[in-house]
Short mmCIF file of C-alpha atoms and ligand atoms in Angstrom, two decimals:
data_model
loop_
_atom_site.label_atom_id
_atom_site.label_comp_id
_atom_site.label_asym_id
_atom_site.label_seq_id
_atom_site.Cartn_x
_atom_site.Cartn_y
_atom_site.Cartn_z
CA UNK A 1 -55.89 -1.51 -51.90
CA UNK A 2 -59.48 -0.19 -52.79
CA UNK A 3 -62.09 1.44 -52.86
CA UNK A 4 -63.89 0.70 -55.64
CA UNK A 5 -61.45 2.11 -58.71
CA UNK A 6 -60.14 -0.30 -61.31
CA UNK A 7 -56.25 0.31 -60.60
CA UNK A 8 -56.36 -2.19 -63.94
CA UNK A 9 -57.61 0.80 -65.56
CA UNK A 10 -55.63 3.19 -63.40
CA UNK A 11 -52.90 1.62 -64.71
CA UNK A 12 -54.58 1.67 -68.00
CA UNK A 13 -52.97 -2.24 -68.34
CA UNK A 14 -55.93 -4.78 -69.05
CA UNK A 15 -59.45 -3.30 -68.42
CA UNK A 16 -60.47 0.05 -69.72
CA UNK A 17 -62.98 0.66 -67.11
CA UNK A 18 -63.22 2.59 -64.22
CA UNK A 19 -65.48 2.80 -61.50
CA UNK A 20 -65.82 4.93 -58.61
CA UNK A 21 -67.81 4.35 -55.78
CA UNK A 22 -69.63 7.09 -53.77
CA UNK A 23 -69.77 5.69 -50.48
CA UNK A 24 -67.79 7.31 -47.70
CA UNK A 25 -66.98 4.25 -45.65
CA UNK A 26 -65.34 3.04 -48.41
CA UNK A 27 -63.54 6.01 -49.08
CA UNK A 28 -62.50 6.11 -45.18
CA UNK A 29 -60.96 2.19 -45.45
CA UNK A 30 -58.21 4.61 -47.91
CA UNK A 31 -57.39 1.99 -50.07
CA UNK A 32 -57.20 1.94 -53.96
CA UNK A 33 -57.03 -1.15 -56.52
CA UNK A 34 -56.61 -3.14 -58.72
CA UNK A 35 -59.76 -4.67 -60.53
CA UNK A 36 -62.30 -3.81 -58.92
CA UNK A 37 -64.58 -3.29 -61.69
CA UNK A 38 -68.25 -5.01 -59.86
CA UNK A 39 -71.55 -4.65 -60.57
CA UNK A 40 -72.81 -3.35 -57.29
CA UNK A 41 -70.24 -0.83 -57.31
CA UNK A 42 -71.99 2.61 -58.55
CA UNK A 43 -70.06 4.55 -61.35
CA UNK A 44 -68.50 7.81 -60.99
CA UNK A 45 -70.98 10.79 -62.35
CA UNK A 46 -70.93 11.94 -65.14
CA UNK A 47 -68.56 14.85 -66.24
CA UNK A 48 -69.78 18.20 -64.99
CA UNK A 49 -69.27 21.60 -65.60
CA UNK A 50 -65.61 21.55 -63.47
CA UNK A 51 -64.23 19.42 -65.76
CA UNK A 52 -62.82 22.74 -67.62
CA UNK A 53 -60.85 23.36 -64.20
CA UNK A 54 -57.87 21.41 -64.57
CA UNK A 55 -56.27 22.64 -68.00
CA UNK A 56 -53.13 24.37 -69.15
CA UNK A 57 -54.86 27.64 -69.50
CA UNK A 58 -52.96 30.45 -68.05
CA UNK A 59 -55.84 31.31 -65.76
CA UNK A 60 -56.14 27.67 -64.77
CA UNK A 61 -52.62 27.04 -63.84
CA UNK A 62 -52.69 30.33 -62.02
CA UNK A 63 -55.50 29.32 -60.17
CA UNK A 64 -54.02 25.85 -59.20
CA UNK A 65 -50.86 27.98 -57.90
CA UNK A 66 -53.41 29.79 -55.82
CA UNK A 67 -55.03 26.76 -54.69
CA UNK A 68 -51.38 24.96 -54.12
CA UNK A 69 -50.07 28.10 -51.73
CA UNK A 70 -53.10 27.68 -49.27
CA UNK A 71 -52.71 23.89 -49.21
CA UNK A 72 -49.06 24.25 -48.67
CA UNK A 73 -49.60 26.97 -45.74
CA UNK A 74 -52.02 24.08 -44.41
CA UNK A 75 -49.76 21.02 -44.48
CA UNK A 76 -46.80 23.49 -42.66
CA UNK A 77 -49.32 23.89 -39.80
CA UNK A 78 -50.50 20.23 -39.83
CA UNK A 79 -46.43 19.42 -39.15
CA UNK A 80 -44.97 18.76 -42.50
CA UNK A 81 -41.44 20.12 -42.56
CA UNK A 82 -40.38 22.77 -44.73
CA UNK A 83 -38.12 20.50 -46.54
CA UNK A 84 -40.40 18.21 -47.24
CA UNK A 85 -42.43 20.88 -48.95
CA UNK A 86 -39.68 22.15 -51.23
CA UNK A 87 -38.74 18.61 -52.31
CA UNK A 88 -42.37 17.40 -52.76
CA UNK A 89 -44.39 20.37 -53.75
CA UNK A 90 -41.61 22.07 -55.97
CA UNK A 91 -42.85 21.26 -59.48
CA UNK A 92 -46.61 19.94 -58.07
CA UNK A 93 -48.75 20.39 -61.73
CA UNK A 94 -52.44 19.11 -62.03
CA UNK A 95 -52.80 16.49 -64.74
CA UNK A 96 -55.39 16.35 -66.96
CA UNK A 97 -55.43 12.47 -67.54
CA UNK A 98 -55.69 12.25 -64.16
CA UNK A 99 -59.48 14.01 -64.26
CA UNK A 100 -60.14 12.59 -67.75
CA UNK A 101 -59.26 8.79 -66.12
CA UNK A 102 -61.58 10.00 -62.97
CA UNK A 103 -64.41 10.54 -65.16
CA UNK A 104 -64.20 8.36 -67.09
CA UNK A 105 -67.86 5.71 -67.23
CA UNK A 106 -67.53 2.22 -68.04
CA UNK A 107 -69.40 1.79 -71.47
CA UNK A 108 -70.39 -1.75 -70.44
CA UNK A 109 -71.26 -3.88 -67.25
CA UNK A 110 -68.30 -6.62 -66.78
CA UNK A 111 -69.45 -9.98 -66.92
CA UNK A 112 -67.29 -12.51 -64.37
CA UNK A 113 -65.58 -15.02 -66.58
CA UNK A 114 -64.16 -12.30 -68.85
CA UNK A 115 -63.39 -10.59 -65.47
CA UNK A 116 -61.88 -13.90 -64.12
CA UNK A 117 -60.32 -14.32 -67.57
CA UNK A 118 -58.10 -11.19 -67.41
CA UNK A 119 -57.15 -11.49 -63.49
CA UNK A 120 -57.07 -15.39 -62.88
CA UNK A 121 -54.68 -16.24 -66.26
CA UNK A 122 -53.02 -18.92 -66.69
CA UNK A 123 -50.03 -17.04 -67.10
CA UNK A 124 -50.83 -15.52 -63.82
CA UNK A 125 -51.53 -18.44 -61.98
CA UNK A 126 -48.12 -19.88 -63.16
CA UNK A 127 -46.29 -16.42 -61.94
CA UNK A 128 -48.01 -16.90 -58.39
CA UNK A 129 -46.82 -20.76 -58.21
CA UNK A 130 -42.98 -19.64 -59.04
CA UNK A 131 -43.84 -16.27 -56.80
CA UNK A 132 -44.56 -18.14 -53.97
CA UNK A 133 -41.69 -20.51 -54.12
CA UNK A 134 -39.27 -17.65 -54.40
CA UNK A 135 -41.03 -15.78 -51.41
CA UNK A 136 -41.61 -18.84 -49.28
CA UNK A 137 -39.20 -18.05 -45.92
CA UNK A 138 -40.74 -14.38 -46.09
CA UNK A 139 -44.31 -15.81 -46.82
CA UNK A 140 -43.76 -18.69 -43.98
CA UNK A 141 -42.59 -15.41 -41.40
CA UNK A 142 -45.44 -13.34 -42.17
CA UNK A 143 -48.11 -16.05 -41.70
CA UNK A 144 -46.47 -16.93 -38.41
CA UNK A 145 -46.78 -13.33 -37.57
CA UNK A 146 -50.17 -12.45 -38.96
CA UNK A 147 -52.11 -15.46 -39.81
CA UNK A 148 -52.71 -14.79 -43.31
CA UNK A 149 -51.43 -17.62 -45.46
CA UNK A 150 -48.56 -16.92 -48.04
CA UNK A 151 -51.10 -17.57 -50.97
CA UNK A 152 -53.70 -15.03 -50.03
CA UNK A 153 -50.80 -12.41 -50.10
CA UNK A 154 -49.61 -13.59 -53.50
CA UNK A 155 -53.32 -13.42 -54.79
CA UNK A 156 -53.44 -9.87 -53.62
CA UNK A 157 -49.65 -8.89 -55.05
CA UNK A 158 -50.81 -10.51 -58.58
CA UNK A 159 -54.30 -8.99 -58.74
CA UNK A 160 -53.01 -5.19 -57.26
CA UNK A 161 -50.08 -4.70 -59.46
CA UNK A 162 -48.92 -8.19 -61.49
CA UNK A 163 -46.69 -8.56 -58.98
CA UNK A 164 -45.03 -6.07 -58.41
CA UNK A 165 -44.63 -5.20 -62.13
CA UNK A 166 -47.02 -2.50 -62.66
CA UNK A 167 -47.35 0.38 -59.70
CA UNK A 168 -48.56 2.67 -62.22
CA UNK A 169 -46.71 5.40 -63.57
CA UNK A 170 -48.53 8.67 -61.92
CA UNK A 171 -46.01 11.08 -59.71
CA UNK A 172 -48.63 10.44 -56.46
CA UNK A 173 -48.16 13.88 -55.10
CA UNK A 174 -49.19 15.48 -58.43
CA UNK A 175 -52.10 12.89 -58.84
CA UNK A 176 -53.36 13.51 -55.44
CA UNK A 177 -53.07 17.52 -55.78
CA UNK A 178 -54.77 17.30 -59.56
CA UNK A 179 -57.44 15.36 -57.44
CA UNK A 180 -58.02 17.54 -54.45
CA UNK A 181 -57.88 21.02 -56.42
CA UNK A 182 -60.77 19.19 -58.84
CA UNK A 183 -63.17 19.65 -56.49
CA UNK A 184 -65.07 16.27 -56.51
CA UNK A 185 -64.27 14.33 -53.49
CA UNK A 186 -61.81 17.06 -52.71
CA UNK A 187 -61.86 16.26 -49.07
CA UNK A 188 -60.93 12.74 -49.16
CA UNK A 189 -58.13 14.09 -52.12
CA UNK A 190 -56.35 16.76 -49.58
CA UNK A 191 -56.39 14.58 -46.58
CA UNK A 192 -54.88 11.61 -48.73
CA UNK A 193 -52.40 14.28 -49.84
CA UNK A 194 -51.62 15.55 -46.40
CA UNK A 195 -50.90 11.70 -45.53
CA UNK A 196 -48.74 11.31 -48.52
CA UNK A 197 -46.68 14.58 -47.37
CA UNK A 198 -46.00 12.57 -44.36
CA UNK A 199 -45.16 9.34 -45.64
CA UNK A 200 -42.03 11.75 -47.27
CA UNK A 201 -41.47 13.23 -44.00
CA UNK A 202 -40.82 9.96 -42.28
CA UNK A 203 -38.36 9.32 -45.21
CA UNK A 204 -40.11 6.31 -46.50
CA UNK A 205 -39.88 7.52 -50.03
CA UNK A 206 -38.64 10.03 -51.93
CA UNK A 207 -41.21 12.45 -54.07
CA UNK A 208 -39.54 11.49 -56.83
CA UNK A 209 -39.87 7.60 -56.56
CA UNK A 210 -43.11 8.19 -54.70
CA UNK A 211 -45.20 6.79 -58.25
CA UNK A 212 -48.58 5.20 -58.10
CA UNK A 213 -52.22 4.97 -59.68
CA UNK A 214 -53.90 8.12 -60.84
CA UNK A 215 -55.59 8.25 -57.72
CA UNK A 216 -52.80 7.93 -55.53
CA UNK A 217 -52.65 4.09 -55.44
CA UNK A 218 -48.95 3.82 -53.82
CA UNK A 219 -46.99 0.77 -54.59
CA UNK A 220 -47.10 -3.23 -54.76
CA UNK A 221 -50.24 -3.26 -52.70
CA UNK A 222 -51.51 -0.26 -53.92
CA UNK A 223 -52.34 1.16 -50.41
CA UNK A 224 -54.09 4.43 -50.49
CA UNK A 225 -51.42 6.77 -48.22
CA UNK A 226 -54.01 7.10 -45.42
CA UNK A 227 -53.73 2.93 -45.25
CA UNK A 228 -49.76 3.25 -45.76
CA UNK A 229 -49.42 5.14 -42.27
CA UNK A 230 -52.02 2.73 -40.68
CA UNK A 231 -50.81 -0.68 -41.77
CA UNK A 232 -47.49 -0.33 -43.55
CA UNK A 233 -44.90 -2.03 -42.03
CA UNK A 234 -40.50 -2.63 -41.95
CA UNK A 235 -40.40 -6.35 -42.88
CA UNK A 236 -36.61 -6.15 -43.98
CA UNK A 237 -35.63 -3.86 -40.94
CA UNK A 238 -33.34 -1.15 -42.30
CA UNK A 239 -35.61 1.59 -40.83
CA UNK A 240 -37.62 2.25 -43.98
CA UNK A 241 -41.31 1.33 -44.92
CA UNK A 242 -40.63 0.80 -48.63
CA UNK A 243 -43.73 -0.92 -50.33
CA UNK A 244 -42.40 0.05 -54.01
CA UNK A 245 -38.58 -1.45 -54.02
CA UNK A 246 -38.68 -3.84 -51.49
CA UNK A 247 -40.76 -6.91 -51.79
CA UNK A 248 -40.93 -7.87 -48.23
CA UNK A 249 -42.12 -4.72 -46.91
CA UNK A 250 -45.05 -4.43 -49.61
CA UNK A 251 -46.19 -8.46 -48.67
CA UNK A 252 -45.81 -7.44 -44.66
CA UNK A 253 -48.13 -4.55 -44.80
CA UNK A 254 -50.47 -6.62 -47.16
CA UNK A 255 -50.94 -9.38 -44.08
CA UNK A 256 -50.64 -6.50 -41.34
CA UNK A 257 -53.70 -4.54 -43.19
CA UNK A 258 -55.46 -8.15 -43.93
CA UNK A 259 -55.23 -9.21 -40.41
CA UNK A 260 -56.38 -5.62 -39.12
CA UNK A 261 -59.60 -6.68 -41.74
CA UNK A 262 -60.50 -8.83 -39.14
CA UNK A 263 -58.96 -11.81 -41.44
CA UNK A 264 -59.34 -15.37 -39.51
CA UNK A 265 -56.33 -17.74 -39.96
CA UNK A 266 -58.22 -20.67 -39.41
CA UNK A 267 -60.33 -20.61 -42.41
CA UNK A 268 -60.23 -20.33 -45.99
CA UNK A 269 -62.16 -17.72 -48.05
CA UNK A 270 -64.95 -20.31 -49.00
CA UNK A 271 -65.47 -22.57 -51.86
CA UNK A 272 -67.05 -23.60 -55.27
CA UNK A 273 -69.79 -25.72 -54.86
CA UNK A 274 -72.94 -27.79 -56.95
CA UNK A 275 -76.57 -26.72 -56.27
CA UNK A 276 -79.19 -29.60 -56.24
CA UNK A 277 -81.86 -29.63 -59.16
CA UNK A 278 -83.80 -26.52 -59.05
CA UNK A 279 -82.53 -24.72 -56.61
CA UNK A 280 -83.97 -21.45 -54.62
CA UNK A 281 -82.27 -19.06 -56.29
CA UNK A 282 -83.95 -16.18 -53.83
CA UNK A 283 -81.03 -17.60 -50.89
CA UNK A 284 -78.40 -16.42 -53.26
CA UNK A 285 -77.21 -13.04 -51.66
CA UNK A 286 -77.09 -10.16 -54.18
CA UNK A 287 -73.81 -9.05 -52.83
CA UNK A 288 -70.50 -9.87 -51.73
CA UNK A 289 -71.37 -8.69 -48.12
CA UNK A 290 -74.08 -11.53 -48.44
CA UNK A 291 -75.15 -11.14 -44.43
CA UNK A 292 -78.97 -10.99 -45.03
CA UNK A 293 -78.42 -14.75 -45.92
CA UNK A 294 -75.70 -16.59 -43.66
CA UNK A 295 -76.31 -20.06 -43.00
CA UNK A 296 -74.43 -22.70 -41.43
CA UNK A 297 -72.86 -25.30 -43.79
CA UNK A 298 -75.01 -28.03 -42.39
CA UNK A 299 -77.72 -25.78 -43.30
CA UNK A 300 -76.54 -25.37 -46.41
CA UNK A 301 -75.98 -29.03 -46.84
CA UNK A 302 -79.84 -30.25 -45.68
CA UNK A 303 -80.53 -27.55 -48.75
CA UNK A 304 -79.12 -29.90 -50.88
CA UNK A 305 -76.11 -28.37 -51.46
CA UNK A 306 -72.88 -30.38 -52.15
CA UNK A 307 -69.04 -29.70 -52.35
CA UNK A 308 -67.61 -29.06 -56.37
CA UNK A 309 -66.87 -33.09 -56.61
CA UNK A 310 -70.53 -33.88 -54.77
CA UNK A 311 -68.90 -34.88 -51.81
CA UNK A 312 -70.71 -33.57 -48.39
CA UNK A 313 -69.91 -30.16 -46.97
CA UNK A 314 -67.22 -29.90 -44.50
CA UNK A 315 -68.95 -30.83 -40.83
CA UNK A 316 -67.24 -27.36 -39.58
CA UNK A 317 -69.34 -24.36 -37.80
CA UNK A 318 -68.73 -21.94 -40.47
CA UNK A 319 -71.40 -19.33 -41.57
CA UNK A 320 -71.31 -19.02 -45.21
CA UNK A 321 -72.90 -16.82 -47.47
CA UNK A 322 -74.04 -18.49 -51.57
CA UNK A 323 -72.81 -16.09 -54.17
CA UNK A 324 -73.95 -17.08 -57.85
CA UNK A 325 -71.64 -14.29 -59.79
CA UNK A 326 -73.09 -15.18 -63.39
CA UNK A 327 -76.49 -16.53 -62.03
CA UNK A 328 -78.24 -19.48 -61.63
CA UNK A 329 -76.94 -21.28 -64.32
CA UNK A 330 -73.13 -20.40 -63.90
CA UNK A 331 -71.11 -21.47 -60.46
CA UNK A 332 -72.03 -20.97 -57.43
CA UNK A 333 -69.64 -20.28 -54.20
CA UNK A 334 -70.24 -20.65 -50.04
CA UNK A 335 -68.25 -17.67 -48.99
CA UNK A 336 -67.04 -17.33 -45.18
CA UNK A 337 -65.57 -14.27 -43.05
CA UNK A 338 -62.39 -14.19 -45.43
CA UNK A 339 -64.37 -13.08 -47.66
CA UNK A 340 -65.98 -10.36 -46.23
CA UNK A 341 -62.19 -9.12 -45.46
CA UNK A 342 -60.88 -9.53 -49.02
CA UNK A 343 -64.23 -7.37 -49.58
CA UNK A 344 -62.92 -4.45 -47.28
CA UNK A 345 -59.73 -4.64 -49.31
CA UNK A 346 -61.93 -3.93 -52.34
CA UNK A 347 -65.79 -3.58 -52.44
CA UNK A 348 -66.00 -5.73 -55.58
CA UNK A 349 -67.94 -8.94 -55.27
CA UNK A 350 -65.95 -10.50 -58.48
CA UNK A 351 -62.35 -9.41 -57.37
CA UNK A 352 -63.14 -10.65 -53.73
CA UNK A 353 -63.93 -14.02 -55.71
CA UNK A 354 -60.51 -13.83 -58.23
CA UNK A 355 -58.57 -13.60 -54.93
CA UNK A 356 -60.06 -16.55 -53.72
CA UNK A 357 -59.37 -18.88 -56.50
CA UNK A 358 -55.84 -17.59 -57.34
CA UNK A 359 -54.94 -18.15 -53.93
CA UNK A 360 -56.88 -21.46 -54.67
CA UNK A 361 -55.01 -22.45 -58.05
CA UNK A 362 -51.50 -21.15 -56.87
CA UNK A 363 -52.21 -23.48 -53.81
CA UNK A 364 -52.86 -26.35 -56.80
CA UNK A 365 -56.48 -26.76 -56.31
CA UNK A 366 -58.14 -26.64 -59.80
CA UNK A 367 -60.20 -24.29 -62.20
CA UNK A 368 -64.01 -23.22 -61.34
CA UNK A 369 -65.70 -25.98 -62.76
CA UNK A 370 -69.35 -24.28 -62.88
CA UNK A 371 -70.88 -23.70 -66.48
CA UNK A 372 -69.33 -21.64 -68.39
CA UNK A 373 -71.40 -18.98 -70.37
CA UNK A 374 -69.63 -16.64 -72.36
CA UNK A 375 -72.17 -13.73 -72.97
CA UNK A 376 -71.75 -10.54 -73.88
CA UNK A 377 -71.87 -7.85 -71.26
CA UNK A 378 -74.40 -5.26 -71.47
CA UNK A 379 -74.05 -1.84 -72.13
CA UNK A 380 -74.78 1.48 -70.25
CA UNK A 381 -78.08 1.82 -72.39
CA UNK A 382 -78.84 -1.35 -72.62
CA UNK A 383 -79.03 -1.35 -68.43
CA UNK A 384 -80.68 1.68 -68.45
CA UNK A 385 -83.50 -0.03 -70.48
CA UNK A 386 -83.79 -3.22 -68.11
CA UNK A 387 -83.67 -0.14 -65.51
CA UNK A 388 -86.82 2.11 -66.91
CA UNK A 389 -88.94 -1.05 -68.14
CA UNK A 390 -88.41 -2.33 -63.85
CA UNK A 391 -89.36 0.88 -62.94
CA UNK A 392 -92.41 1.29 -64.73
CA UNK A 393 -93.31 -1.98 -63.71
CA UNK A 394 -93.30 -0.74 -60.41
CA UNK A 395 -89.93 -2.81 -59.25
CA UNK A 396 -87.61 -0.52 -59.19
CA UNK A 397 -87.58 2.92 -56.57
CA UNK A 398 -84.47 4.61 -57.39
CA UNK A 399 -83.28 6.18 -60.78
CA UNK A 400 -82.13 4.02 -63.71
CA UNK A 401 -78.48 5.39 -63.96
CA UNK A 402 -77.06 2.48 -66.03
CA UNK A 403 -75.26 0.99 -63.45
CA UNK A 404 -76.27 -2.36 -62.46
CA UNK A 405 -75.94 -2.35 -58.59
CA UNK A 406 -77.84 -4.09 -55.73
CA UNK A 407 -81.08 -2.11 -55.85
CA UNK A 408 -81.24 -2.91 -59.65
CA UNK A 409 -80.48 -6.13 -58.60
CA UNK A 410 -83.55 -6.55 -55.97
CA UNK A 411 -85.35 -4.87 -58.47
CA UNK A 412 -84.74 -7.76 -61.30
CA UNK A 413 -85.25 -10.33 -58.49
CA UNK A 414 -88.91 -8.96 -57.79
CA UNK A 415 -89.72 -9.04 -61.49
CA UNK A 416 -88.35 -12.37 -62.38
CA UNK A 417 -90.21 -13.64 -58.98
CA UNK A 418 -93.33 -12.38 -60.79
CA UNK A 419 -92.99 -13.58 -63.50
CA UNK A 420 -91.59 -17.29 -62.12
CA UNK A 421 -88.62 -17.20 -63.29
CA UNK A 422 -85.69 -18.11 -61.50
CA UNK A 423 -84.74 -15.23 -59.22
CA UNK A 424 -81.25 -14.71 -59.00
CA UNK A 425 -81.36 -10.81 -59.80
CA UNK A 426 -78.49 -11.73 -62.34
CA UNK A 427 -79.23 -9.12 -65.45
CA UNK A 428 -78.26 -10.48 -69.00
CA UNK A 429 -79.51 -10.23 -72.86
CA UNK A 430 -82.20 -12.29 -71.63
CA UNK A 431 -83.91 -10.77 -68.76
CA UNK A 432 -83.63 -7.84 -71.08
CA UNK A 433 -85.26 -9.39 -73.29
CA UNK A 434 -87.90 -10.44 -70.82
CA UNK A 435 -88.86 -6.76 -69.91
CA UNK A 436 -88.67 -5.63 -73.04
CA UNK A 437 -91.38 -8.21 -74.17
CA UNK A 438 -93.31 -7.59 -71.46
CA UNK A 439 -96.72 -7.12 -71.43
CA UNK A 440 -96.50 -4.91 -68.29
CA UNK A 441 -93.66 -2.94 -70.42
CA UNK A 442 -95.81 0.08 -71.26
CA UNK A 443 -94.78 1.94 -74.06
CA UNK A 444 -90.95 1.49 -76.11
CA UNK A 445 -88.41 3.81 -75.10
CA UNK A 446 -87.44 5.95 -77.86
CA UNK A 447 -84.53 7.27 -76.48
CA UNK A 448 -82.59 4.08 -76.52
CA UNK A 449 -82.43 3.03 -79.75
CA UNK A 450 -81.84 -0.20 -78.69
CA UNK A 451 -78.69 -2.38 -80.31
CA UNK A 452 -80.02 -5.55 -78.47
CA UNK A 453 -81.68 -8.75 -80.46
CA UNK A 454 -84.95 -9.52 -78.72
CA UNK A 455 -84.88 -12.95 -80.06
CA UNK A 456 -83.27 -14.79 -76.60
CA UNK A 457 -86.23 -14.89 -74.48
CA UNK A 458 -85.46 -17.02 -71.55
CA UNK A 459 -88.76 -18.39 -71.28
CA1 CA B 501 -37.89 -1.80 -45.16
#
């Protein structure tokens, strides 16, 4: 589950990048991931003078005890029983890799087929095929029940935690507490603790087996514990809601929380498909959430727009939203309600996409077949430079923070309108290239000493 962290990088597995997003409602859906790294989600700030309050100093530790007695005198009058606070809280120690991983920036942007690379492996896709067979009666039960097909809750399994394989190794309780003592986000920290007291106190778990992300990520979903005690469920019936041990349990509260997403069993997530000869790239939506551009598939289809083999769009009245994840020149995917769900699993436009096609490939389908670029990402400066040149230019309102998001995104789009180039907002060595060459671009910026070869115009 998600909300915008990079439970790969919580896990500290396959991608070393975290990223945090700062908008409550995403906070509030209480979930937590597993590679989630997007470019419209916005980083977590940068470390600030509290990072010095979680260490092993005597004062420090002293000060968590202090912080750890109120808490505790607060979760006894919110209900949680005094033996669940002796067995959970006994021991309770902030850890500092816990705020190091928190604050951690991403030093560069993730590009999507080295994102699709590391989730949507072959070896993964195999794993999923033989996952699926082994799981089918379950998977068969919990589509009847929910409407989410098996393959969607496979996709999730592999992409959250391998399958099962990885939970993370972080004692929750101590995770959470390190968390809500910190003081960033320390709301949304203590109530997720609160709600992880009382996952105990229902006798789901044990503190010690209760192991997760370091931000609290609990499990083979990952749900946040907030989303545990709204959509966890007893698939196997003995009494306990066991997401880490038992297999059933994790896959039944993945399609309970799915179908509470508003998921629609009728439909698939969308689908890769081939733009005609110089396309509009301004109908591309910036985002995963894509509404500002819905159109009917026969609307897409009098565009021009064909299924992956050429073959006419499905005659079905589905809205659909055109997603071009590595630009104009990479693929380029309809996208229906599904995947506006998978997106309120985890705000990331690129995992919301890996979902898709695992679910695709373990259901046999084949690989994206759009063009394949394999560029380098950019980093943090080198976005802050496409960032200050758009801003000068007069593009760009907000303030270049080196994170490539949807207003940088707009931003790019009203430049490259300007200066007629395709305008799919996607940023890359070239548009940097573009602004940097600029005859609008005022004056160099000396503070980035730029590492970037100016030699790839794009026009
Ligand atoms: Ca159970």
């Amino acid at each position: 589950m998600t909300w915008g962290y990079d439970s790969q990088a919580v896990k500290e597995s396959v991608v070393p990048i975290k990223i945090i997003t700062s908008v409550p409602t995403v906070f509030a859906l209480g979930l937590a991931c597993a590679a989630c790294q997007s470019p419209s989600v916005p980083p977590t700030r940068a470390p600030g003078p509290e990072a010095a309050a979680v260490s092993t100093s005597p004062s420090a530790v002293k000060s968590f005890q202090d912080w750890l007695g109120a808490f505790r005198s607060e979760a006894s009058q919110k209900g949680i029983s005094g033996k669940t606070l002796e067995s959970a809280l006994t021991g309770v120690h902030p850890i500092p890799r816990v705020i190091e991983l928190d604050r951690r920036q991403p030093e560069f942007t993730q590009t999507f087929w080295r994102y699709l690379d590391s989730t949507v492996s072959d070896a993964r896709v195999r794993d999923g095929i033989e996952r699926a067979q082994q799981n089918q009666a379950i998977l068969a039960q919990l589509e009847k029940t929910y409407g989410v097909p098996g393959r969607y809750l496979v996709a999730f399994w592999g992409l959250e935690t391998n399958y099962g394989r990885n939970l993370g190794g972080f004692p929750v309780v101590s995770a959470l507490a390190t968390l809500a003592f910190d003081g960033r986000r320390n709301t949304f920290f203590r109530t997720e603790l609160i709600d992880a007291l009382k996952v105990i106190d229902a006798g789901h778990i044990t503190p010690d087996k209760m192991v997760g992300s370091w931000a609290g990520a609990m499990g083979q979903t990952q749900f946040m514990p907030s989303t545990f005690l709204r959509h966890a469920v007893d698939q196997t019936g003995d009494g306990r809601i066991d997401i880490w041990a038992q297999t059933a349990d994790a896959l039944g509260s993945g399609a309970n929380y799915l179908k509470s997403l508003g998921w629609d069993s009728a439909r698939t997530w969308g689908r890769e498909v081939k733009l005609p000869p110089a396309f509009d790239a301004a109908l591309a939506s910036l985002d995963g959430g894509a509404s500002e551009t819905l159109k009917t598939l026969d609307e897409w289809a009098a565009l021009g727009i064909t299924a992956i083999d050429g073959a006419r769009l499905p005659r079905q009245p589905i809205r659909a939203a055109l997603i071009l994840p590595a630009g104009q020149k990479g693929p380029a995917f309809l996208v229906y309600d599904n995947f506006r769900a998978i997106l309120k699993w985890n705000r990331s436009t690129f995992y919301a996409l890996a979902i898709g096609h695992l679910a695709d490939r373990i259901n046999g389908q084949g690989k994206i077949q759009g063009a394949r670029i394999d560029e380098e990402p950019l980093s943090r400066d080198q976005v802050l430079v496409i960032q200050t040149g758009l801003k000068r230019m007069g593009f760009l309102d907000s303030e270049p923070d080196g994170v490539l998001g949807s207003g940088t995104r707009q931003a790019l789009r009203k430049f490259q309108k300007a200066q007629q180039l395709p305008p799919d907002g996607y940023a890359n060595r070239a548009m940097l290239a573009a602004i940097v060459n600029d005859r609008a671009f005022p004056a160099p910026i000396t503070s980035n000493p730029s590492p970037v070869a100016f030699a790839e115009s794009s026009r």
